CSV table of C-alpha atoms in Angstrom, one decimal:
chain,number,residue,atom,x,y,z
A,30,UNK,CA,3.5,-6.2,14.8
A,31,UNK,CA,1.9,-9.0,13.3
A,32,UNK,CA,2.5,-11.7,15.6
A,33,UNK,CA,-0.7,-13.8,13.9
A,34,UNK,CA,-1.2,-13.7,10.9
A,35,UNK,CA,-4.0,-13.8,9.1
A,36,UNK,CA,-3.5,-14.1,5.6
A,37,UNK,CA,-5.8,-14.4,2.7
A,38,UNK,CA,-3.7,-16.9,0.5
A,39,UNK,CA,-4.2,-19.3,3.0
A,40,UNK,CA,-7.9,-19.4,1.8
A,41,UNK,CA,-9.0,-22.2,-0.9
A,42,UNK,CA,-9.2,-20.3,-3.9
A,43,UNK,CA,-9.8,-21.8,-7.4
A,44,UNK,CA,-6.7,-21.5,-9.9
A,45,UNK,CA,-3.1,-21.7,-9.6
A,46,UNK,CA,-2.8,-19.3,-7.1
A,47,UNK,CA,-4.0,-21.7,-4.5
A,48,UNK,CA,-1.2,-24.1,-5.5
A,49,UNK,CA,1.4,-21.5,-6.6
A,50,UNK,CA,4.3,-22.0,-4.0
A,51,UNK,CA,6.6,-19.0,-2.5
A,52,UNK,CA,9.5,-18.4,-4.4
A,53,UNK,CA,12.2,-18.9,-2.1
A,54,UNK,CA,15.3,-17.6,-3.8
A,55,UNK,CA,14.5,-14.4,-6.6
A,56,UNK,CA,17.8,-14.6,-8.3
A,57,UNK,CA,17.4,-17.9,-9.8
A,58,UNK,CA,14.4,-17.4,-11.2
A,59,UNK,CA,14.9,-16.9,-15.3
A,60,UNK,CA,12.1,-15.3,-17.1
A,61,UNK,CA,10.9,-16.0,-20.5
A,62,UNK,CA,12.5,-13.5,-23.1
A,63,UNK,CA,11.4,-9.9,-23.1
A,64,UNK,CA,10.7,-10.3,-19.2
A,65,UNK,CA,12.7,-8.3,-17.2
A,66,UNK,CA,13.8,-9.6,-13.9
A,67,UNK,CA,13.5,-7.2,-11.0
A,68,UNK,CA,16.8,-4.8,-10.6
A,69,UNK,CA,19.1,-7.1,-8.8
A,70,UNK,CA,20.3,-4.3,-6.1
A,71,UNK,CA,17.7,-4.3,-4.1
A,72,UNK,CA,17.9,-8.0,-3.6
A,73,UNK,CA,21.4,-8.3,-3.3
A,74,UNK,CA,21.5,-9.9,0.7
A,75,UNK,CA,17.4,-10.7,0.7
A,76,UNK,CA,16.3,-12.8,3.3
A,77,UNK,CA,14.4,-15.9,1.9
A,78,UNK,CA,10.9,-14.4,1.1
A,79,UNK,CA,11.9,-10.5,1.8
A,80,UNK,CA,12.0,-9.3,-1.5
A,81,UNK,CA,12.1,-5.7,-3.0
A,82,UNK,CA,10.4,-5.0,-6.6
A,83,UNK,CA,11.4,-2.2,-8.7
A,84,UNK,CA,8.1,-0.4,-11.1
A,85,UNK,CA,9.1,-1.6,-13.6
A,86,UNK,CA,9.3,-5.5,-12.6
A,87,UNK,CA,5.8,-5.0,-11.4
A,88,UNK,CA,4.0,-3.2,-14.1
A,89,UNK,CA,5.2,-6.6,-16.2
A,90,UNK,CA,2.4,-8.1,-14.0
A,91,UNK,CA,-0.6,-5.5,-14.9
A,92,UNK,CA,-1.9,-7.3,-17.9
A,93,UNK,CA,-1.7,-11.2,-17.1
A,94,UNK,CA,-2.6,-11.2,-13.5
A,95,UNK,CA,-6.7,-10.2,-14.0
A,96,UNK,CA,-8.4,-13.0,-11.8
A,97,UNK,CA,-10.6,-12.2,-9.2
A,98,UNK,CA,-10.0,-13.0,-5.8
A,99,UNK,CA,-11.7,-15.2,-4.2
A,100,UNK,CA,-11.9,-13.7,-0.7
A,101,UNK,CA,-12.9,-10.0,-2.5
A,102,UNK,CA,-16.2,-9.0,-1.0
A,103,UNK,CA,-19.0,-7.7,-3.2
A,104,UNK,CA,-18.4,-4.5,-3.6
A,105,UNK,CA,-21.6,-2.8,-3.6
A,106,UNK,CA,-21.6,-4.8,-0.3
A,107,UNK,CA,-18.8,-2.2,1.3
A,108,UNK,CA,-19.9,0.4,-0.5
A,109,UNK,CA,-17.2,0.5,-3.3
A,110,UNK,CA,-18.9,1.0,-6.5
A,111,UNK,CA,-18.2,3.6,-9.6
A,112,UNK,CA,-19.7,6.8,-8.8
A,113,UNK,CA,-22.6,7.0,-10.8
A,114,UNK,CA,-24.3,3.7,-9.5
A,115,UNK,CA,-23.8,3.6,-5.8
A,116,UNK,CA,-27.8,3.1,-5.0
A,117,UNK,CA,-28.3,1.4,-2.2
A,118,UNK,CA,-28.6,-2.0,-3.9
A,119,UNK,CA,-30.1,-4.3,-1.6
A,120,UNK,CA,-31.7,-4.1,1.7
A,121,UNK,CA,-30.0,-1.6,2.7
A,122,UNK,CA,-31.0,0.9,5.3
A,123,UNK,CA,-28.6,3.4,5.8
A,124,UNK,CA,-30.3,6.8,7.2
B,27,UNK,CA,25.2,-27.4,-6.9
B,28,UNK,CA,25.1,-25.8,-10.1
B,29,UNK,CA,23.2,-28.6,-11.3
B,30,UNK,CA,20.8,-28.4,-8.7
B,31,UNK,CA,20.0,-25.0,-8.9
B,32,UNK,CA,19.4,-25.4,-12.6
B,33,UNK,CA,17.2,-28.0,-12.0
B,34,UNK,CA,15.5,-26.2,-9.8
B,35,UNK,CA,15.0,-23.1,-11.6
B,36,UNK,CA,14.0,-25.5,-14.8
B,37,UNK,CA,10.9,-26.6,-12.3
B,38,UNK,CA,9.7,-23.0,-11.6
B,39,UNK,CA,6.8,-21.8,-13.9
B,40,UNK,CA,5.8,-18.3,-13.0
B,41,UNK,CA,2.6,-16.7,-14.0
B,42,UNK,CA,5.1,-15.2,-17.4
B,43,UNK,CA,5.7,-18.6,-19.0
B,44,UNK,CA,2.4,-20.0,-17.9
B,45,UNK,CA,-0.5,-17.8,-16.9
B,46,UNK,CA,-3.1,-20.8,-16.5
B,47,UNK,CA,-0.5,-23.2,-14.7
B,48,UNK,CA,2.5,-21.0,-12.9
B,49,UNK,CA,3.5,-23.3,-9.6
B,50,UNK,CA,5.4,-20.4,-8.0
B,51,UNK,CA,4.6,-16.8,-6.7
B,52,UNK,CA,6.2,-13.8,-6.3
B,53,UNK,CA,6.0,-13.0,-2.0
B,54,UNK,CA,5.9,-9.5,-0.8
B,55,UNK,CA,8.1,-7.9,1.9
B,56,UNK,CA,5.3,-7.6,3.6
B,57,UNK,CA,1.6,-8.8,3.8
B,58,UNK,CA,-0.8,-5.5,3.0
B,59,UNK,CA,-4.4,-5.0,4.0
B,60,UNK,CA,-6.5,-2.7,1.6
B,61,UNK,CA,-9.3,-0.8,3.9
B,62,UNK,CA,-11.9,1.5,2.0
B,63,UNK,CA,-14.4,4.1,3.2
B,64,UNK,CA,-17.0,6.6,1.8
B,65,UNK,CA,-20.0,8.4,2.9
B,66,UNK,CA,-21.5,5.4,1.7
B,67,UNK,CA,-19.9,3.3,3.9
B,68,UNK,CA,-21.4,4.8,7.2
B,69,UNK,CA,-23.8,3.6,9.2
B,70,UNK,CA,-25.3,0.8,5.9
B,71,UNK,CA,-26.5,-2.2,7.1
B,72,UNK,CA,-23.5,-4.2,6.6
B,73,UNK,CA,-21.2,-6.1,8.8
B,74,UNK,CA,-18.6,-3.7,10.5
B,75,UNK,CA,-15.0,-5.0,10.8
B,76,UNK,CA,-14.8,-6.1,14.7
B,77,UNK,CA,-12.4,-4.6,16.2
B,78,UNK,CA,-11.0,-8.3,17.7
B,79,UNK,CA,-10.4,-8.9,13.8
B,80,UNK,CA,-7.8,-6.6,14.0
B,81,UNK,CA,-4.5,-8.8,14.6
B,82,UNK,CA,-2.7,-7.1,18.1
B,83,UNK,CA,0.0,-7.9,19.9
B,84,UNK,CA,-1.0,-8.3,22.9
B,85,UNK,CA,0.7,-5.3,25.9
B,86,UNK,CA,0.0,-2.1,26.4
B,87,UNK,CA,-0.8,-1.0,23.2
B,88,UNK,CA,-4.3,-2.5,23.1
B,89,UNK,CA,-6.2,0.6,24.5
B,90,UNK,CA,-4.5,2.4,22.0
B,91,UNK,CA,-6.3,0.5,19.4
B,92,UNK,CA,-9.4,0.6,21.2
B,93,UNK,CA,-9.4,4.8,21.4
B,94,UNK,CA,-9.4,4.4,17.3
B,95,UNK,CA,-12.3,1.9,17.4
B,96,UNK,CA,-14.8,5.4,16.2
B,97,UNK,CA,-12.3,5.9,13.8
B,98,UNK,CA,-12.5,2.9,12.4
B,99,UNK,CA,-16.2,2.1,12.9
B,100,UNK,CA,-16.9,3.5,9.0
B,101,UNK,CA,-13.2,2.1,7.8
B,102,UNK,CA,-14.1,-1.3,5.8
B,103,UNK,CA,-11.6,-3.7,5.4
B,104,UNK,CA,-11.6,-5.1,1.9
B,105,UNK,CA,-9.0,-8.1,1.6
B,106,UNK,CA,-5.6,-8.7,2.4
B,107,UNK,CA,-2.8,-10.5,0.3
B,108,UNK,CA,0.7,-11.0,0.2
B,109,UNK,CA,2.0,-11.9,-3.5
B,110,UNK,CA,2.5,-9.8,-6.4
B,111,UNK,CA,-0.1,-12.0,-7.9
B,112,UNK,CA,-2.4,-10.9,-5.9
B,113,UNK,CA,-2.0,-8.0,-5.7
B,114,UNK,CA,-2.6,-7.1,-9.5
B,115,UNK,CA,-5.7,-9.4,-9.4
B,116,UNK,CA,-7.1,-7.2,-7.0
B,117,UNK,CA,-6.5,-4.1,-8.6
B,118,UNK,CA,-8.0,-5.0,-11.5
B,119,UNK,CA,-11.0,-5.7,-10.1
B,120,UNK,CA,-11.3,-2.9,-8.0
B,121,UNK,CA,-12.2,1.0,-9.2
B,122,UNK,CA,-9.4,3.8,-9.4
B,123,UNK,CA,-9.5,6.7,-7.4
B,124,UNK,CA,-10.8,8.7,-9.9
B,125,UNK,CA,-14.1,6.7,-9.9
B,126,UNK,CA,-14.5,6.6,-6.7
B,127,UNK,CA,-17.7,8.9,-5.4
B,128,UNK,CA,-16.7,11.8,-3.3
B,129,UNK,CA,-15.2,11.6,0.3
B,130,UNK,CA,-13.9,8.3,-0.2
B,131,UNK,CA,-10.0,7.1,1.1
B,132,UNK,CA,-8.8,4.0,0.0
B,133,UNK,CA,-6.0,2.8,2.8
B,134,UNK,CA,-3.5,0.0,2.1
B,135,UNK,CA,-1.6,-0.9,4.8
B,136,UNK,CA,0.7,-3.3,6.4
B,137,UNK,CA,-1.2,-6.6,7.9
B,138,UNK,CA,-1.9,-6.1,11.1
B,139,UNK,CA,-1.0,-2.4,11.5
B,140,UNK,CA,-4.7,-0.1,11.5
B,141,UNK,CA,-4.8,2.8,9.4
B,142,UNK,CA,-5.3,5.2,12.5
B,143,UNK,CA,-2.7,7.6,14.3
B,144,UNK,CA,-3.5,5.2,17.5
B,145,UNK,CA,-2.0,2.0,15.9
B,146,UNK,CA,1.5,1.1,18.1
B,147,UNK,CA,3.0,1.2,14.4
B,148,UNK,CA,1.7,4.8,13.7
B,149,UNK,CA,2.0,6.8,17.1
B,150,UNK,CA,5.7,7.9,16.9
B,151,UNK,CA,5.3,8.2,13.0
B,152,UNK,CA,4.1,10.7,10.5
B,153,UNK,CA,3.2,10.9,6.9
B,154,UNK,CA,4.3,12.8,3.9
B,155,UNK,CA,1.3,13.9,1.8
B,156,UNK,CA,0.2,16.0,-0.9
B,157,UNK,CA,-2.6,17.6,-1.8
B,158,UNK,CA,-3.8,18.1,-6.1
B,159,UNK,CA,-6.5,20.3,-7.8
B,160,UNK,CA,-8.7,17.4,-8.8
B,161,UNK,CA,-9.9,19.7,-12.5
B,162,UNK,CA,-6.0,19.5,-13.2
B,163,UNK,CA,-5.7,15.7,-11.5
B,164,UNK,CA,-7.8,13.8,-12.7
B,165,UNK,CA,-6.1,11.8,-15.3
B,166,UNK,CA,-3.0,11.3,-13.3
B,167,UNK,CA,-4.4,10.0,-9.8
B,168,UNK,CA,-5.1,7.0,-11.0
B,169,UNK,CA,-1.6,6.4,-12.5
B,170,UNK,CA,-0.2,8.3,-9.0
B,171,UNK,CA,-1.8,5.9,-6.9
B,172,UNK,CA,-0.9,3.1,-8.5
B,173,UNK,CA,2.7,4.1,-8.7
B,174,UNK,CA,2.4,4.8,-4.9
B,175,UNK,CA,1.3,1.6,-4.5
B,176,UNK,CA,3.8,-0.3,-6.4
B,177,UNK,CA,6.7,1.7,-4.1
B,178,UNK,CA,4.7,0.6,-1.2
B,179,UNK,CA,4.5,-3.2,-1.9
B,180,UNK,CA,7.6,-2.7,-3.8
B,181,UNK,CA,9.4,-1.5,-0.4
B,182,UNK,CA,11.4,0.9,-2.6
B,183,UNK,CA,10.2,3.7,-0.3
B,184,UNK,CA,12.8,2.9,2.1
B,185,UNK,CA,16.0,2.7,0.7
B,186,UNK,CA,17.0,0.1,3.5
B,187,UNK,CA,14.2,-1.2,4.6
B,188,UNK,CA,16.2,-3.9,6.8
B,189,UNK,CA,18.2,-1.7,9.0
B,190,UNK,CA,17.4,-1.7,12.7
B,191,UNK,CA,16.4,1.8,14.4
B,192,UNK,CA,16.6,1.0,18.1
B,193,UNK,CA,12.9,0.1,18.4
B,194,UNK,CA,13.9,-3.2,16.3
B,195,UNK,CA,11.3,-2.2,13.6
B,196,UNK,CA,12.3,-2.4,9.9
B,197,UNK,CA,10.9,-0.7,7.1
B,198,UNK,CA,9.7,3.1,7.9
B,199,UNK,CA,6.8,3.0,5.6
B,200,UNK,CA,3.4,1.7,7.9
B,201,UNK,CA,0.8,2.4,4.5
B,202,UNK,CA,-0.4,4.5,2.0
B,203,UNK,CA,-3.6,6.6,1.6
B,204,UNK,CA,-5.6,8.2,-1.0
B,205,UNK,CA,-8.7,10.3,-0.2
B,206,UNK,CA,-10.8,12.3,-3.4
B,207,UNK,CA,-12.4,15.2,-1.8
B,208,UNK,CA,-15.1,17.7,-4.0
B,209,UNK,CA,-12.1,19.7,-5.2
B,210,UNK,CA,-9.0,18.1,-4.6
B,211,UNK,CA,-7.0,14.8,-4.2
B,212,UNK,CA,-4.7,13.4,-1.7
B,213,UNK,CA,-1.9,10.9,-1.4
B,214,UNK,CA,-0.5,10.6,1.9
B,215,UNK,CA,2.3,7.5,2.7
B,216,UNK,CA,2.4,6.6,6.6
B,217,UNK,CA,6.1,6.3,8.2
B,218,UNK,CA,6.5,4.5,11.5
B,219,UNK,CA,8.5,7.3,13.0
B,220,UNK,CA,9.1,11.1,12.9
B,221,UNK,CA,11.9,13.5,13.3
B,222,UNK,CA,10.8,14.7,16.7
B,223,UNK,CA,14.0,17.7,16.6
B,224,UNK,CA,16.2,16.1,19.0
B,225,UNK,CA,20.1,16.6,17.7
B,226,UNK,CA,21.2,12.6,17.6
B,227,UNK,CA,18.4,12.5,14.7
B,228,UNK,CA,20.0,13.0,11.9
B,229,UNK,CA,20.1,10.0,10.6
B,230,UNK,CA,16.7,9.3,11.0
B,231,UNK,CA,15.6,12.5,9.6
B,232,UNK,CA,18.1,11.9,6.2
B,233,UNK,CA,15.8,8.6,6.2
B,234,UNK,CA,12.8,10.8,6.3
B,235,UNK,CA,13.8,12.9,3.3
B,236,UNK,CA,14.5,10.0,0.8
B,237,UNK,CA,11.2,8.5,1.3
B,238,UNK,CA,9.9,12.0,0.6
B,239,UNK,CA,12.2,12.3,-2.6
B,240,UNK,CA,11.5,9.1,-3.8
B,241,UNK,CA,7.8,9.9,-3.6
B,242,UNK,CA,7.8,13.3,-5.1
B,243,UNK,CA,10.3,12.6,-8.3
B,244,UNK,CA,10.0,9.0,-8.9
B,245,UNK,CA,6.7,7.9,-8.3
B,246,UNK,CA,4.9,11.5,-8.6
B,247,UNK,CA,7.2,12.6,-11.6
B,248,UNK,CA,8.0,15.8,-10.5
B,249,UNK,CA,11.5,17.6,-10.8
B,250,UNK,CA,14.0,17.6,-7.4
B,251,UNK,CA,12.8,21.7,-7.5
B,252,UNK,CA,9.4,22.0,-8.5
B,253,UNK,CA,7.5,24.0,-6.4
B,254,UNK,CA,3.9,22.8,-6.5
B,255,UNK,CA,1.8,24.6,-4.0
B,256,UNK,CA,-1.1,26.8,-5.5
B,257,UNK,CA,-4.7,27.3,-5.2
B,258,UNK,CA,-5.9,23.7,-3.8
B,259,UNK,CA,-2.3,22.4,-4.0
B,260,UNK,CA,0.3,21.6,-1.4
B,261,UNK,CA,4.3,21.3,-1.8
B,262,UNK,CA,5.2,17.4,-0.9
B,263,UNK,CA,5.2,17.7,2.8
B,264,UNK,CA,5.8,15.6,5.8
B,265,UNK,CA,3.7,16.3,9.3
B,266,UNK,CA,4.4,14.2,12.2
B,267,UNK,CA,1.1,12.6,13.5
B,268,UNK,CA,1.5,14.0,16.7
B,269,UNK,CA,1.7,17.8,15.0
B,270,UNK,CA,-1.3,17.0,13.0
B,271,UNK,CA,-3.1,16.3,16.2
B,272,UNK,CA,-2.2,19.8,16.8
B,273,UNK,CA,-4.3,21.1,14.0
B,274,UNK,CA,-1.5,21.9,12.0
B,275,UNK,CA,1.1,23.6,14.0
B,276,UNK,CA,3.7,21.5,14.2
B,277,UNK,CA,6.5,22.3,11.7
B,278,UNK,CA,6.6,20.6,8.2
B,279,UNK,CA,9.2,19.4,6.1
B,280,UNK,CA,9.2,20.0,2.5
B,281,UNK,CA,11.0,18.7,-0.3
């Protein structure tokens, strides 16, 4: 599947993520101290691009990545709102 | 060559040693599309997802996709990305399952591949689900989801996600699924095929059980033996797609 792709990164979006470029090779990439790189295994013969992240790795991630993207809908737009709020919050018609 | 690759590697900032100014990225196996619905969702003024957004290869399948398009009408696509960056910005700016209102499924799927039994990716495939008492749930589905996720995106599912199984497809996992319902949760993860009995299936079926094992101990945190139906509850259990068409009686594999 996927013979076009339509891909969200591809949008102009504010911040280094815009800029940031693919890491092509996952094994020589050396992380600050106290970083752990992902388990080498399951990268052992990876294509360039096809890698394979342990928990672990990505949990590292949880607490610095926080900026919004720039292609995320509102939310109350789609409907996706905490429970206790979800009033139709503009024009909306509905039933 | 040494020296080049330590050059190299001295040039690459990732979002660790400089959160405002990293200049690489961490690439996923695959590009994933997050889809969300709720009762909410239906029939609100608000643009639908067309069905010609839906990326297809073009062939026979296409009437396939078009049979899910009532499916689908109420299924909102949210974004797609394809970085570990990305990924975590989304989530946290996005709501947990645990907040979301009642009746609602997030979907997080391959690019391209529709989160409906129709998709060429999902016909021949089946999911392993299970299902949790949402009084005794609800402060773990948020942490079960995410793990699930992070398998997902991860590809750790699939313990080799690169080997070829005659249809040329790699990994077996199409996307993952979590629905809150008044009195329970569920967590479902799609494969692209199922064990359909035959005897040369083996292999395929041994492939079948891992991702279920994976998903029950590691990212669910249960024991190999636990038995977890009850009242509201299911074991971890894997339905093909075309059995589940069948309201259920199609045989299930448990682990």
């Amino acid at each position: 599947t996927g013979a076009k792709t339509i891909s969200a990164a591809g949008a102009a979006t504010p911040g280094p993520l815009a800029t940031a470029r693919i890491i092509a090779d996952i094994n020589t990439v050396q992380y600050p101290e106290g970083v752990r790189s992902p388990h080498p295994e399951l990268n052992q013969n990876a294509k360039e691009g096809k890698f394979r992240y342990d928990r672990e790795f990505l949990l590292q991630f949880m607490s610095i990545c926080k900026e919004k993207p720039a292609m995320l809908p509102p939310l109350d737009a789609i409907g996706l709102e905490p429970t206790d709020q979800h009033h139709m919050a503009r024009g909306g018609s509905g039933r | 060559q040494e020296v080049d690759m330590q050059a190299q590697a001295e040039g690459i900032k990732t979002v660790f040693s400089d959160p405002n100014n990293f200049n690489v990225k961490h690439p996923l196996y695959s590009p994933w599309t997050l889809w969300f619905d709720s009762p909410a969702t239906k029939g609100r003024n608000m643009p639908q997802t067309p069905i010609s957004a839906f990326p297809q290869t073009p062939g026979p399948q296409t009437p396939n996709v078009a049979a899910a398009q009532g499916w689908m009408e109420d299924i909102k696509r949210v974004i797609s990305f394809d970085s570990v960056e990305e990924f975590w910005g989304l989530y946290n700016n996005i709501i947990p399952p645990s907040q979301l209102p009642q009746k609602a499924n997030y979907y997080l799927f391959k690019e391209g591949i529709i989160p409906a039994w129709e998709d060429e990716a999902n016909k021949n495939g089946g999911k392993w689900s299970i299902q949790l008492p949402k009084d005794k749930n609800r402060g773990n589905v948020d942490k079960m989801w995410l793990f699930t996720m992070l398998a997902a995106i991860g590809e750790t599912f699939d313990p080799s996600p690169t080997l070829t199984d005659g249809s040329g497809s790699a990994s077996l996992i199409t996307g993952v699924i979590v629905s809150t319902r008044p009195q329970f949760y569920r967590l479902s993860i799609w494969t692209r095929l199922a064990p359909t009995g035959a005897d040369d299936e083996a292999t395929l079926r041994e492939r079948i059980e891992g991702v279920g094992k994976h998903f029950k101990m590691s990212v669910l945190g249960y024991a190999e033996g636990a038995r977890l139906a009850g009242p509201l509850a299911t074991e971890v259990e894997f339905l093909s797609h075309k059995d589940s068409e069948k309201k259920g009686k199609g045989k299930k594999i448990v682990v």
